[in-house]
PDB file of C-alpha atoms in Angstrom:
ATOM      1  CA  UNK A   1     239.919 -30.480 141.854  1.00 90.00           C
ATOM      2  CA  UNK A   2     237.862 -27.656 142.417  1.00 95.00           C
ATOM      3  CA  UNK A   3     240.145 -27.023 145.675  1.00 98.00           C
ATOM      4  CA  UNK A   4     243.368 -27.579 143.963  1.00 98.00           C
ATOM      5  CA  UNK A   5     243.045 -24.790 141.406  1.00 98.00           C
ATOM      6  CA  UNK A   6     239.906 -22.705 142.637  1.00 97.00           C
ATOM      7  CA  UNK A   7     238.619 -19.829 140.503  1.00 97.00           C
ATOM      8  CA  UNK A   8     239.653 -16.503 141.957  1.00 97.00           C
ATOM      9  CA  UNK A   9     240.249 -13.004 140.873  1.00 97.00           C
ATOM     10  CA  UNK A  10     242.913 -14.174 138.369  1.00 95.00           C
ATOM     11  CA  UNK A  11     240.509 -15.942 136.665  1.00 95.00           C
ATOM     12  CA  UNK A  12     238.147 -19.416 136.203  1.00 97.00           C
ATOM     13  CA  UNK A  13     239.286 -22.531 138.398  1.00 98.00           C
ATOM     14  CA  UNK A  14     239.865 -26.176 137.305  1.00 98.00           C
ATOM     15  CA  UNK A  15     236.074 -26.933 137.079  1.00 98.00           C
ATOM     16  CA  UNK A  16     235.382 -23.981 135.025  1.00 98.00           C
ATOM     17  CA  UNK A  17     238.176 -24.647 132.916  1.00 98.00           C
ATOM     18  CA  UNK A  18     237.008 -28.437 132.054  1.00 98.00           C
ATOM     19  CA  UNK A  19     239.427 -30.342 134.134  1.00 98.00           C
ATOM     20  CA  UNK A  20     236.562 -33.192 134.959  1.00 98.00           C
ATOM     21  CA  UNK A  21     235.844 -33.469 131.195  1.00 98.00           C
ATOM     22  CA  UNK A  22     239.609 -33.730 130.520  1.00 98.00           C
ATOM     23  CA  UNK A  23     240.094 -36.413 133.319  1.00 98.00           C
ATOM     24  CA  UNK A  24     236.801 -38.224 132.609  1.00 97.00           C
ATOM     25  CA  UNK A  25     238.367 -38.557 128.730  1.00 97.00           C
ATOM     26  CA  UNK A  26     241.799 -39.805 129.911  1.00 96.00           C
ATOM     27  CA  UNK A  27     239.726 -42.448 131.716  1.00 96.00           C
ATOM     28  CA  UNK A  28     239.011 -43.828 128.377  1.00 95.00           C
ATOM     29  CA  UNK A  29     242.492 -44.276 127.229  1.00 95.00           C
ATOM     30  CA  UNK A  30     245.302 -46.883 127.019  1.00 95.00           C
ATOM     31  CA  UNK A  31     246.861 -44.617 129.784  1.00 92.00           C
ATOM     32  CA  UNK A  32     244.208 -45.216 132.135  1.00 96.00           C
ATOM     33  CA  UNK A  33     243.836 -48.857 131.282  1.00 95.00           C
ATOM     34  CA  UNK A  34     247.374 -49.527 131.810  1.00 92.00           C
ATOM     35  CA  UNK A  35     247.614 -51.398 128.339  1.00 92.00           C
ATOM     36  CA  UNK A  36     250.992 -49.848 127.465  1.00 88.00           C
ATOM     37  CA  UNK A  37     252.387 -50.580 130.614  1.00 87.00           C
ATOM     38  CA  UNK A  38     254.428 -53.567 131.925  1.00 87.00           C
ATOM     39  CA  UNK A  39     252.151 -54.930 134.623  1.00 89.00           C
ATOM     40  CA  UNK A  40     253.288 -58.211 135.328  1.00 89.00           C
ATOM     41  CA  UNK A  41     255.091 -57.666 138.306  1.00 85.00           C
ATOM     42  CA  UNK A  42     256.924 -58.238 140.824  1.00 91.00           C
ATOM     43  CA  UNK A  43     255.642 -55.161 142.572  1.00 92.00           C
ATOM     44  CA  UNK A  44     257.844 -53.667 145.193  1.00 92.00           C
ATOM     45  CA  UNK A  45     256.606 -49.911 146.536  1.00 84.00           C
ATOM     46  CA  UNK A  46     259.455 -50.166 148.858  1.00 89.00           C
ATOM     47  CA  UNK A  47     262.093 -49.558 146.329  1.00 92.00           C
ATOM     48  CA  UNK A  48     263.857 -46.292 145.202  1.00 94.00           C
ATOM     49  CA  UNK A  49     261.692 -44.035 142.791  1.00 85.00           C
ATOM     50  CA  UNK A  50     264.327 -44.700 140.040  1.00 92.00           C
ATOM     51  CA  UNK A  51     263.022 -48.458 139.606  1.00 88.00           C
ATOM     52  CA  UNK A  52     259.784 -46.858 138.230  1.00 83.00           C
ATOM     53  CA  UNK A  53     256.038 -47.426 139.417  1.00 82.00           C
ATOM     54  CA  UNK A  54     255.893 -50.193 141.883  1.00 89.00           C
ATOM     55  CA  UNK A  55     251.948 -50.832 142.388  1.00 89.00           C
ATOM     56  CA  UNK A  56     249.527 -53.304 140.370  1.00 94.00           C
ATOM     57  CA  UNK A  57     247.100 -50.494 139.815  1.00 96.00           C
ATOM     58  CA  UNK A  58     246.586 -48.576 136.482  1.00 96.00           C
ATOM     59  CA  UNK A  59     245.162 -44.890 136.576  1.00 96.00           C
ATOM     60  CA  UNK A  60     241.550 -45.697 136.465  1.00 98.00           C
ATOM     61  CA  UNK A  61     241.830 -48.036 139.436  1.00 98.00           C
ATOM     62  CA  UNK A  62     243.448 -45.292 141.340  1.00 98.00           C
ATOM     63  CA  UNK A  63     240.627 -42.980 140.785  1.00 98.00           C
ATOM     64  CA  UNK A  64     238.092 -45.647 141.339  1.00 98.00           C
ATOM     65  CA  UNK A  65     239.642 -46.741 144.672  1.00 99.00           C
ATOM     66  CA  UNK A  66     240.844 -43.535 145.525  1.00 99.00           C
ATOM     67  CA  UNK A  67     237.264 -41.838 145.092  1.00 98.00           C
ATOM     68  CA  UNK A  68     235.644 -44.391 147.201  1.00 99.00           C
ATOM     69  CA  UNK A  69     238.566 -44.288 149.884  1.00 99.00           C
ATOM     70  CA  UNK A  70     238.666 -40.774 150.219  1.00 99.00           C
ATOM     71  CA  UNK A  71     234.450 -40.798 150.450  1.00 99.00           C
ATOM     72  CA  UNK A  72     235.080 -43.333 153.312  1.00 99.00           C
ATOM     73  CA  UNK A  73     237.588 -41.227 155.141  1.00 99.00           C
ATOM     74  CA  UNK A  74     235.891 -38.151 154.947  1.00 99.00           C
ATOM     75  CA  UNK A  75     232.731 -39.897 156.639  1.00 99.00           C
ATOM     76  CA  UNK A  76     234.565 -41.440 159.310  1.00 98.00           C
ATOM     77  CA  UNK A  77     235.930 -37.766 160.121  1.00 98.00           C
ATOM     78  CA  UNK A  78     233.000 -35.503 159.108  1.00 98.00           C
ATOM     79  CA  UNK A  79     230.027 -37.937 158.530  1.00 98.00           C
ATOM     80  CA  UNK A  80     229.511 -36.778 155.171  1.00 98.00           C
ATOM     81  CA  UNK A  81     231.392 -37.613 151.538  1.00 98.00           C
ATOM     82  CA  UNK A  82     234.226 -35.296 150.173  1.00 98.00           C
ATOM     83  CA  UNK A  83     231.637 -33.233 147.935  1.00 98.00           C
ATOM     84  CA  UNK A  84     229.647 -32.336 150.944  1.00 98.00           C
ATOM     85  CA  UNK A  85     232.436 -30.733 152.844  1.00 98.00           C
ATOM     86  CA  UNK A  86     232.976 -27.170 153.357  1.00 98.00           C
ATOM     87  CA  UNK A  87     235.906 -25.893 151.523  1.00 97.00           C
ATOM     88  CA  UNK A  88     238.136 -25.341 154.474  1.00 98.00           C
ATOM     89  CA  UNK A  89     237.175 -29.209 155.240  1.00 99.00           C
ATOM     90  CA  UNK A  90     238.074 -30.023 151.778  1.00 99.00           C
ATOM     91  CA  UNK A  91     241.499 -28.267 152.082  1.00 98.00           C
ATOM     92  CA  UNK A  92     241.986 -29.953 155.303  1.00 99.00           C
ATOM     93  CA  UNK A  93     240.996 -33.265 153.684  1.00 99.00           C
ATOM     94  CA  UNK A  94     243.337 -32.875 150.987  1.00 99.00           C
ATOM     95  CA  UNK A  95     246.488 -31.904 152.695  1.00 99.00           C
ATOM     96  CA  UNK A  96     246.238 -35.030 154.701  1.00 99.00           C
ATOM     97  CA  UNK A  97     245.701 -37.067 151.378  1.00 99.00           C
ATOM     98  CA  UNK A  98     249.103 -35.379 149.951  1.00 99.00           C
ATOM     99  CA  UNK A  99     250.830 -36.317 153.175  1.00 98.00           C
ATOM    100  CA  UNK A 100     249.345 -39.669 153.171  1.00 98.00           C
ATOM    101  CA  UNK A 101     248.239 -39.220 156.750  1.00 98.00           C
ATOM    102  CA  UNK A 102     244.947 -40.336 155.869  1.00 98.00           C
ATOM    103  CA  UNK A 103     244.403 -43.964 155.871  1.00 97.00           C
ATOM    104  CA  UNK A 104     242.895 -45.222 153.013  1.00 98.00           C
ATOM    105  CA  UNK A 105     241.973 -49.079 152.599  1.00 98.00           C
ATOM    106  CA  UNK A 106     242.985 -49.856 149.348  1.00 96.00           C
ATOM    107  CA  UNK A 107     245.791 -47.666 148.219  1.00 95.00           C
ATOM    108  CA  UNK A 108     247.810 -44.750 149.699  1.00 95.00           C
ATOM    109  CA  UNK A 109     246.129 -41.551 149.891  1.00 98.00           C
ATOM    110  CA  UNK A 110     249.194 -39.937 148.859  1.00 96.00           C
ATOM    111  CA  UNK A 111     249.437 -41.998 145.375  1.00 95.00           C
ATOM    112  CA  UNK A 112     245.558 -40.948 144.846  1.00 98.00           C
ATOM    113  CA  UNK A 113     246.438 -37.182 145.669  1.00 98.00           C
ATOM    114  CA  UNK A 114     249.265 -37.340 143.411  1.00 97.00           C
ATOM    115  CA  UNK A 115     247.334 -38.579 140.496  1.00 97.00           C
ATOM    116  CA  UNK A 116     244.710 -36.161 141.022  1.00 98.00           C
ATOM    117  CA  UNK A 117     247.094 -33.330 141.177  1.00 98.00           C
ATOM    118  CA  UNK A 118     248.975 -34.253 138.225  1.00 98.00           C
ATOM    119  CA  UNK A 119     245.836 -34.673 136.010  1.00 98.00           C
ATOM    120  CA  UNK A 120     244.435 -31.503 137.241  1.00 99.00           C
ATOM    121  CA  UNK A 121     247.371 -29.513 136.249  1.00 98.00           C
ATOM    122  CA  UNK A 122     247.386 -31.434 133.226  1.00 98.00           C
ATOM    123  CA  UNK A 123     243.573 -30.668 132.452  1.00 98.00           C
ATOM    124  CA  UNK A 124     244.104 -27.088 133.254  1.00 98.00           C
ATOM    125  CA  UNK A 125     246.965 -26.428 131.068  1.00 98.00           C
ATOM    126  CA  UNK A 126     246.508 -28.857 127.698  1.00 98.00           C
ATOM    127  CA  UNK A 127     245.259 -28.081 124.711  1.00 98.00           C
ATOM    128  CA  UNK A 128     241.308 -27.574 124.775  1.00 98.00           C
ATOM    129  CA  UNK A 129     241.283 -30.406 122.102  1.00 97.00           C
ATOM    130  CA  UNK A 130     241.871 -32.919 125.189  1.00 96.00           C
ATOM    131  CA  UNK A 131     238.839 -31.253 126.893  1.00 96.00           C
ATOM    132  CA  UNK A 132     240.268 -29.213 129.473  1.00 97.00           C
ATOM    133  CA  UNK A 133     241.654 -25.460 129.390  1.00 98.00           C
ATOM    134  CA  UNK A 134     238.213 -24.289 127.831  1.00 97.00           C
ATOM    135  CA  UNK A 135     238.572 -20.995 126.588  1.00 96.00           C
ATOM    136  CA  UNK A 136     242.313 -21.550 127.227  1.00 98.00           C
ATOM    137  CA  UNK A 137     242.092 -19.799 130.670  1.00 98.00           C
ATOM    138  CA  UNK A 138     245.149 -21.842 131.958  1.00 98.00           C
ATOM    139  CA  UNK A 139     247.314 -20.413 128.887  1.00 97.00           C
ATOM    140  CA  UNK A 140     245.767 -16.780 129.305  1.00 96.00           C
ATOM    141  CA  UNK A 141     246.588 -16.837 133.064  1.00 96.00           C
ATOM    142  CA  UNK A 142     250.435 -17.702 132.353  1.00 94.00           C
ATOM    143  CA  UNK A 143     250.572 -15.847 129.141  1.00 91.00           C
ATOM    144  CA  UNK A 144     251.171 -18.966 127.161  1.00 93.00           C
ATOM    145  CA  UNK A 145     250.909 -18.648 123.365  1.00 94.00           C
ATOM    146  CA  UNK A 146     249.806 -21.872 122.774  1.00 94.00           C
ATOM    147  CA  UNK A 147     250.168 -23.265 119.313  1.00 92.00           C
ATOM    148  CA  UNK A 148     251.829 -20.396 117.581  1.00 89.00           C
ATOM    149  CA  UNK A 149     254.914 -20.919 115.532  1.00 83.00           C
ATOM    150  CA  UNK A 150     256.286 -17.283 115.985  1.00 81.00           C
ATOM    151  CA  UNK A 151     256.354 -17.093 119.824  1.00 81.00           C
ATOM    152  CA  UNK A 152     260.089 -18.055 120.094  1.00 82.00           C
ATOM    153  CA  UNK A 153     261.100 -14.571 118.926  1.00 83.00           C
ATOM    154  CA  UNK A 154     260.088 -13.212 121.938  1.00 83.00           C
ATOM    155  CA  UNK A 155     261.278 -15.745 124.636  1.00 83.00           C
ATOM    156  CA  UNK A 156     264.832 -13.875 125.187  1.00 86.00           C
ATOM    157  CA  UNK A 157     263.190 -10.289 125.024  1.00 86.00           C
ATOM    158  CA  UNK A 158     261.990 -10.358 128.414  1.00 81.00           C
ATOM    159  CA  UNK A 159     258.533  -8.851 127.247  1.00 83.00           C
ATOM    160  CA  UNK A 160     255.105 -10.117 127.552  1.00 84.00           C
ATOM    161  CA  UNK A 161     253.854 -11.742 124.401  1.00 86.00           C
ATOM    162  CA  UNK A 162     251.390  -9.382 122.764  1.00 89.00           C
ATOM    163  CA  UNK A 163     249.077 -11.851 121.184  1.00 90.00           C
ATOM    164  CA  UNK A 164     246.241 -14.121 122.910  1.00 93.00           C
ATOM    165  CA  UNK A 165     246.688 -18.079 122.792  1.00 96.00           C
ATOM    166  CA  UNK A 166     245.588 -20.262 119.927  1.00 96.00           C
ATOM    167  CA  UNK A 167     244.677 -23.829 120.069  1.00 97.00           C
ATOM    168  CA  UNK A 168     245.877 -26.791 117.877  1.00 95.00           C
ATOM    169  CA  UNK A 169     242.089 -26.440 116.336  1.00 94.00           C
ATOM    170  CA  UNK A 170     243.037 -22.755 115.654  1.00 92.00           C
ATOM    171  CA  UNK A 171     240.572 -21.326 118.281  1.00 93.00           C
ATOM    172  CA  UNK A 172     241.595 -18.058 119.869  1.00 93.00           C
ATOM    173  CA  UNK A 173     241.419 -17.073 123.564  1.00 88.00           C
TER     174      UNK A 173
END
């Protein structure tokens, strides 16, 4: 995830914003275990997307299998697991995961990538109460006011909102 939202001159990246903690916390929720999903099948991954999710895997399984497959694929290509690759090699691997051209054994690489990207975005821009967006760095980057009740007065003005973000807990950036 550090390569998906890297630290740069605009501010901290996903790692510094606590996205790993956010995803770890998510993996201990009903979302991750699929306990709120209908998982009895039949599963047909070839139907249109409008038919909904069509794999017998829940998010926690997608991460466990995807991380293992990603490391195995990287070892087959570079003789190293993903974490030990250079930044350029990681970017190239992520591009192949995204396109689905990296052949994973247990699930489509594009499925793993889509979950990683979506959860990285969620962790970077969620309220800090959920473990990510530490110091509200994501909100500060895009000038999002957070949990302020009065910001709607500024929406139609075309001006930058003058106050820093506030979290649900009242923490200020």
